[in-house]
């Protein structure tokens, strides 16, 4: 079954690449738009129990890394970890600079990096099991 994953990925590289670019553009828009937190506060609903910012950052960058590595399989995977970590750092600086209700946080940068490392680990596991 694990060999099937590699075959499936090879057959669907073009679709995964399209998904990667759509995800990257949408992610950038979501991370740089005005904060919607005040809109939620007007509804008097506490979403705190459903939402953990650090888990969201980690998961978001894990998926970004997986899509990047699977989209461009000829590129060394560590390159994506570096590029997406720098991207996460840049996004945090822009959030702090743009003053749109978002905040600059070092912990978000760390979670972005951890998500990239988890994505790298998952791809390495898939590659080893399929060799």
PDB file of C-alpha atoms in Angstrom:
ATOM      1  CA  UNK A   1       0.000   0.000   0.000  1.00  0.00           C
ATOM      2  CA  UNK A   2       2.794   2.440   0.819  1.00  0.00           C
ATOM      3  CA  UNK A   3       4.305   1.922  -2.613  1.00  0.00           C
ATOM      4  CA  UNK A   4       0.951   3.016  -4.006  1.00  0.00           C
ATOM      5  CA  UNK A   5       1.404   6.422  -2.363  1.00  0.00           C
ATOM      6  CA  UNK A   6       4.530   7.116  -4.401  1.00  0.00           C
ATOM      7  CA  UNK A   7       2.829   5.949  -7.611  1.00  0.00           C
ATOM      8  CA  UNK A   8      -0.228   8.096  -6.884  1.00  0.00           C
ATOM      9  CA  UNK A   9       1.929  11.149  -6.164  1.00  0.00           C
ATOM     10  CA  UNK A  10       3.838  10.665  -9.418  1.00  0.00           C
ATOM     11  CA  UNK A  11       0.605  10.441 -11.420  1.00  0.00           C
ATOM     12  CA  UNK A  12      -0.951  13.515  -9.824  1.00  0.00           C
ATOM     13  CA  UNK A  13       2.016  15.898  -9.655  1.00  0.00           C
ATOM     14  CA  UNK A  14       0.360  18.499 -11.906  1.00  0.00           C
ATOM     15  CA  UNK A  15      -2.790  18.593  -9.768  1.00  0.00           C
ATOM     16  CA  UNK A  16      -0.785  18.759  -6.566  1.00  0.00           C
ATOM     17  CA  UNK A  17       1.241  21.642  -8.020  1.00  0.00           C
ATOM     18  CA  UNK A  18      -1.955  23.584  -8.811  1.00  0.00           C
ATOM     19  CA  UNK A  19      -3.232  22.881  -5.301  1.00  0.00           C
ATOM     20  CA  UNK A  20       0.109  24.059  -3.874  1.00  0.00           C
ATOM     21  CA  UNK A  21      -0.088  27.436  -5.647  1.00  0.00           C
ATOM     22  CA  UNK A  22      -3.744  27.940  -4.716  1.00  0.00           C
ATOM     23  CA  UNK A  23      -2.929  27.079  -1.108  1.00  0.00           C
ATOM     24  CA  UNK A  24       0.120  29.389  -1.021  1.00  0.00           C
ATOM     25  CA  UNK A  25      -1.788  32.367  -2.448  1.00  0.00           C
ATOM     26  CA  UNK A  26      -4.803  31.791  -0.182  1.00  0.00           C
ATOM     27  CA  UNK A  27      -2.546  31.358   2.845  1.00  0.00           C
ATOM     28  CA  UNK A  28      -0.738  34.617   2.121  1.00  0.00           C
ATOM     29  CA  UNK A  29      -4.043  36.442   1.780  1.00  0.00           C
ATOM     30  CA  UNK A  30      -5.397  34.954   5.019  1.00  0.00           C
ATOM     31  CA  UNK A  31      -2.240  35.757   6.977  1.00  0.00           C
ATOM     32  CA  UNK A  32      -2.022  39.361   5.773  1.00  0.00           C
ATOM     33  CA  UNK A  33      -5.672  40.439   5.836  1.00  0.00           C
ATOM     34  CA  UNK A  34      -7.274  42.452   8.598  1.00  0.00           C
ATOM     35  CA  UNK A  35      -7.886  40.441  11.767  1.00  0.00           C
ATOM     36  CA  UNK A  36     -11.424  39.098  12.062  1.00  0.00           C
ATOM     37  CA  UNK A  37     -11.194  38.703  15.855  1.00  0.00           C
ATOM     38  CA  UNK A  38     -13.265  41.847  16.547  1.00  0.00           C
ATOM     39  CA  UNK A  39     -16.010  40.597  14.243  1.00  0.00           C
ATOM     40  CA  UNK A  40     -16.216  37.392  16.282  1.00  0.00           C
ATOM     41  CA  UNK A  41     -16.282  39.359  19.542  1.00  0.00           C
ATOM     42  CA  UNK A  42     -19.357  41.258  18.317  1.00  0.00           C
ATOM     43  CA  UNK A  43     -21.199  37.937  18.126  1.00  0.00           C
ATOM     44  CA  UNK A  44     -20.447  37.314  21.833  1.00  0.00           C
ATOM     45  CA  UNK A  45     -19.237  33.793  21.038  1.00  0.00           C
ATOM     46  CA  UNK A  46     -16.062  32.443  22.601  1.00  0.00           C
ATOM     47  CA  UNK A  47     -14.211  30.334  20.042  1.00  0.00           C
ATOM     48  CA  UNK A  48     -11.200  29.971  22.330  1.00  0.00           C
ATOM     49  CA  UNK A  49     -11.947  26.344  23.100  1.00  0.00           C
ATOM     50  CA  UNK A  50     -11.969  25.494  19.378  1.00  0.00           C
ATOM     51  CA  UNK A  51      -8.976  27.527  18.244  1.00  0.00           C
ATOM     52  CA  UNK A  52      -5.323  27.269  19.157  1.00  0.00           C
ATOM     53  CA  UNK A  53      -3.159  29.654  17.130  1.00  0.00           C
ATOM     54  CA  UNK A  54       0.013  27.607  17.546  1.00  0.00           C
ATOM     55  CA  UNK A  55      -1.613  24.390  16.309  1.00  0.00           C
ATOM     56  CA  UNK A  56      -3.019  26.311  13.342  1.00  0.00           C
ATOM     57  CA  UNK A  57       0.436  27.709  12.465  1.00  0.00           C
ATOM     58  CA  UNK A  58       2.081  24.295  12.778  1.00  0.00           C
ATOM     59  CA  UNK A  59      -0.575  22.516  10.720  1.00  0.00           C
ATOM     60  CA  UNK A  60      -0.672  25.233   8.069  1.00  0.00           C
ATOM     61  CA  UNK A  61       3.066  25.099   7.456  1.00  0.00           C
ATOM     62  CA  UNK A  62       3.125  21.307   7.642  1.00  0.00           C
ATOM     63  CA  UNK A  63       0.618  21.206   4.768  1.00  0.00           C
ATOM     64  CA  UNK A  64       2.471  23.930   2.845  1.00  0.00           C
ATOM     65  CA  UNK A  65       5.696  21.917   3.123  1.00  0.00           C
ATOM     66  CA  UNK A  66       4.055  18.646   2.073  1.00  0.00           C
ATOM     67  CA  UNK A  67       2.448  20.276  -0.960  1.00  0.00           C
ATOM     68  CA  UNK A  68       5.702  22.002  -1.905  1.00  0.00           C
ATOM     69  CA  UNK A  69       7.821  18.876  -1.654  1.00  0.00           C
ATOM     70  CA  UNK A  70       5.304  16.714  -3.509  1.00  0.00           C
ATOM     71  CA  UNK A  71       4.814  19.387  -6.197  1.00  0.00           C
ATOM     72  CA  UNK A  72       8.497  19.810  -6.942  1.00  0.00           C
ATOM     73  CA  UNK A  73       9.929  16.373  -6.234  1.00  0.00           C
ATOM     74  CA  UNK A  74      13.240  17.067  -7.989  1.00  0.00           C
ATOM     75  CA  UNK A  75      14.092  19.854  -5.538  1.00  0.00           C
ATOM     76  CA  UNK A  76      15.850  18.904  -2.302  1.00  0.00           C
ATOM     77  CA  UNK A  77      13.227  18.878   0.472  1.00  0.00           C
ATOM     78  CA  UNK A  78      15.383  20.894   2.888  1.00  0.00           C
ATOM     79  CA  UNK A  79      15.135  23.826   0.455  1.00  0.00           C
ATOM     80  CA  UNK A  80      11.384  23.973   1.158  1.00  0.00           C
ATOM     81  CA  UNK A  81      11.973  24.004   4.909  1.00  0.00           C
ATOM     82  CA  UNK A  82      14.309  26.980   4.477  1.00  0.00           C
ATOM     83  CA  UNK A  83      12.048  28.855   2.026  1.00  0.00           C
ATOM     84  CA  UNK A  84       8.873  28.335   4.050  1.00  0.00           C
ATOM     85  CA  UNK A  85      10.571  29.197   7.345  1.00  0.00           C
ATOM     86  CA  UNK A  86      11.782  32.476   5.835  1.00  0.00           C
ATOM     87  CA  UNK A  87       8.271  32.998   4.428  1.00  0.00           C
ATOM     88  CA  UNK A  88       6.800  32.516   7.928  1.00  0.00           C
ATOM     89  CA  UNK A  89       9.286  34.995   9.401  1.00  0.00           C
ATOM     90  CA  UNK A  90       8.498  37.536   6.677  1.00  0.00           C
ATOM     91  CA  UNK A  91       4.748  37.124   7.268  1.00  0.00           C
ATOM     92  CA  UNK A  92       5.212  37.782  10.994  1.00  0.00           C
ATOM     93  CA  UNK A  93       7.194  40.964  10.334  1.00  0.00           C
ATOM     94  CA  UNK A  94       4.558  42.139   7.851  1.00  0.00           C
ATOM     95  CA  UNK A  95       1.766  41.430  10.345  1.00  0.00           C
ATOM     96  CA  UNK A  96       3.534  43.582  12.923  1.00  0.00           C
ATOM     97  CA  UNK A  97       4.290  46.350  10.422  1.00  0.00           C
ATOM     98  CA  UNK A  98       0.903  46.561   8.683  1.00  0.00           C
ATOM     99  CA  UNK A  99      -1.107  47.224  11.885  1.00  0.00           C
ATOM    100  CA  UNK A 100      -4.215  45.359  10.721  1.00  0.00           C
ATOM    101  CA  UNK A 101      -5.086  43.864  14.089  1.00  0.00           C
ATOM    102  CA  UNK A 102      -2.474  41.124  13.811  1.00  0.00           C
ATOM    103  CA  UNK A 103       0.539  40.782  16.056  1.00  0.00           C
ATOM    104  CA  UNK A 104       4.188  39.874  15.614  1.00  0.00           C
ATOM    105  CA  UNK A 105       5.036  36.744  17.615  1.00  0.00           C
ATOM    106  CA  UNK A 106       8.272  34.789  17.792  1.00  0.00           C
ATOM    107  CA  UNK A 107       6.300  31.736  18.910  1.00  0.00           C
ATOM    108  CA  UNK A 108       4.367  31.783  15.617  1.00  0.00           C
ATOM    109  CA  UNK A 109       7.681  31.705  13.736  1.00  0.00           C
ATOM    110  CA  UNK A 110       8.781  28.732  15.814  1.00  0.00           C
ATOM    111  CA  UNK A 111       5.519  26.887  15.139  1.00  0.00           C
ATOM    112  CA  UNK A 112       5.874  27.603  11.405  1.00  0.00           C
ATOM    113  CA  UNK A 113       9.363  26.065  11.503  1.00  0.00           C
ATOM    114  CA  UNK A 114       8.155  23.052  13.500  1.00  0.00           C
ATOM    115  CA  UNK A 115       5.370  22.498  10.955  1.00  0.00           C
ATOM    116  CA  UNK A 116       7.965  22.556   8.158  1.00  0.00           C
ATOM    117  CA  UNK A 117      10.110  20.001  10.008  1.00  0.00           C
ATOM    118  CA  UNK A 118       7.139  17.697  10.572  1.00  0.00           C
ATOM    119  CA  UNK A 119       6.269  17.944   6.876  1.00  0.00           C
ATOM    120  CA  UNK A 120       9.873  17.102   5.976  1.00  0.00           C
ATOM    121  CA  UNK A 121       9.793  14.120   8.333  1.00  0.00           C
ATOM    122  CA  UNK A 122       6.559  12.807   6.825  1.00  0.00           C
ATOM    123  CA  UNK A 123       7.982  12.996   3.303  1.00  0.00           C
ATOM    124  CA  UNK A 124      11.150  11.214   4.419  1.00  0.00           C
ATOM    125  CA  UNK A 125       9.056   8.425   5.964  1.00  0.00           C
ATOM    126  CA  UNK A 126       7.052   8.052   2.739  1.00  0.00           C
ATOM    127  CA  UNK A 127      10.237   8.010   0.645  1.00  0.00           C
ATOM    128  CA  UNK A 128      11.999   5.438   2.858  1.00  0.00           C
ATOM    129  CA  UNK A 129       9.010   3.093   3.012  1.00  0.00           C
ATOM    130  CA  UNK A 130       8.607   3.302  -0.757  1.00  0.00           C
ATOM    131  CA  UNK A 131      12.245   2.579  -1.595  1.00  0.00           C
TER     132      UNK A 131
END
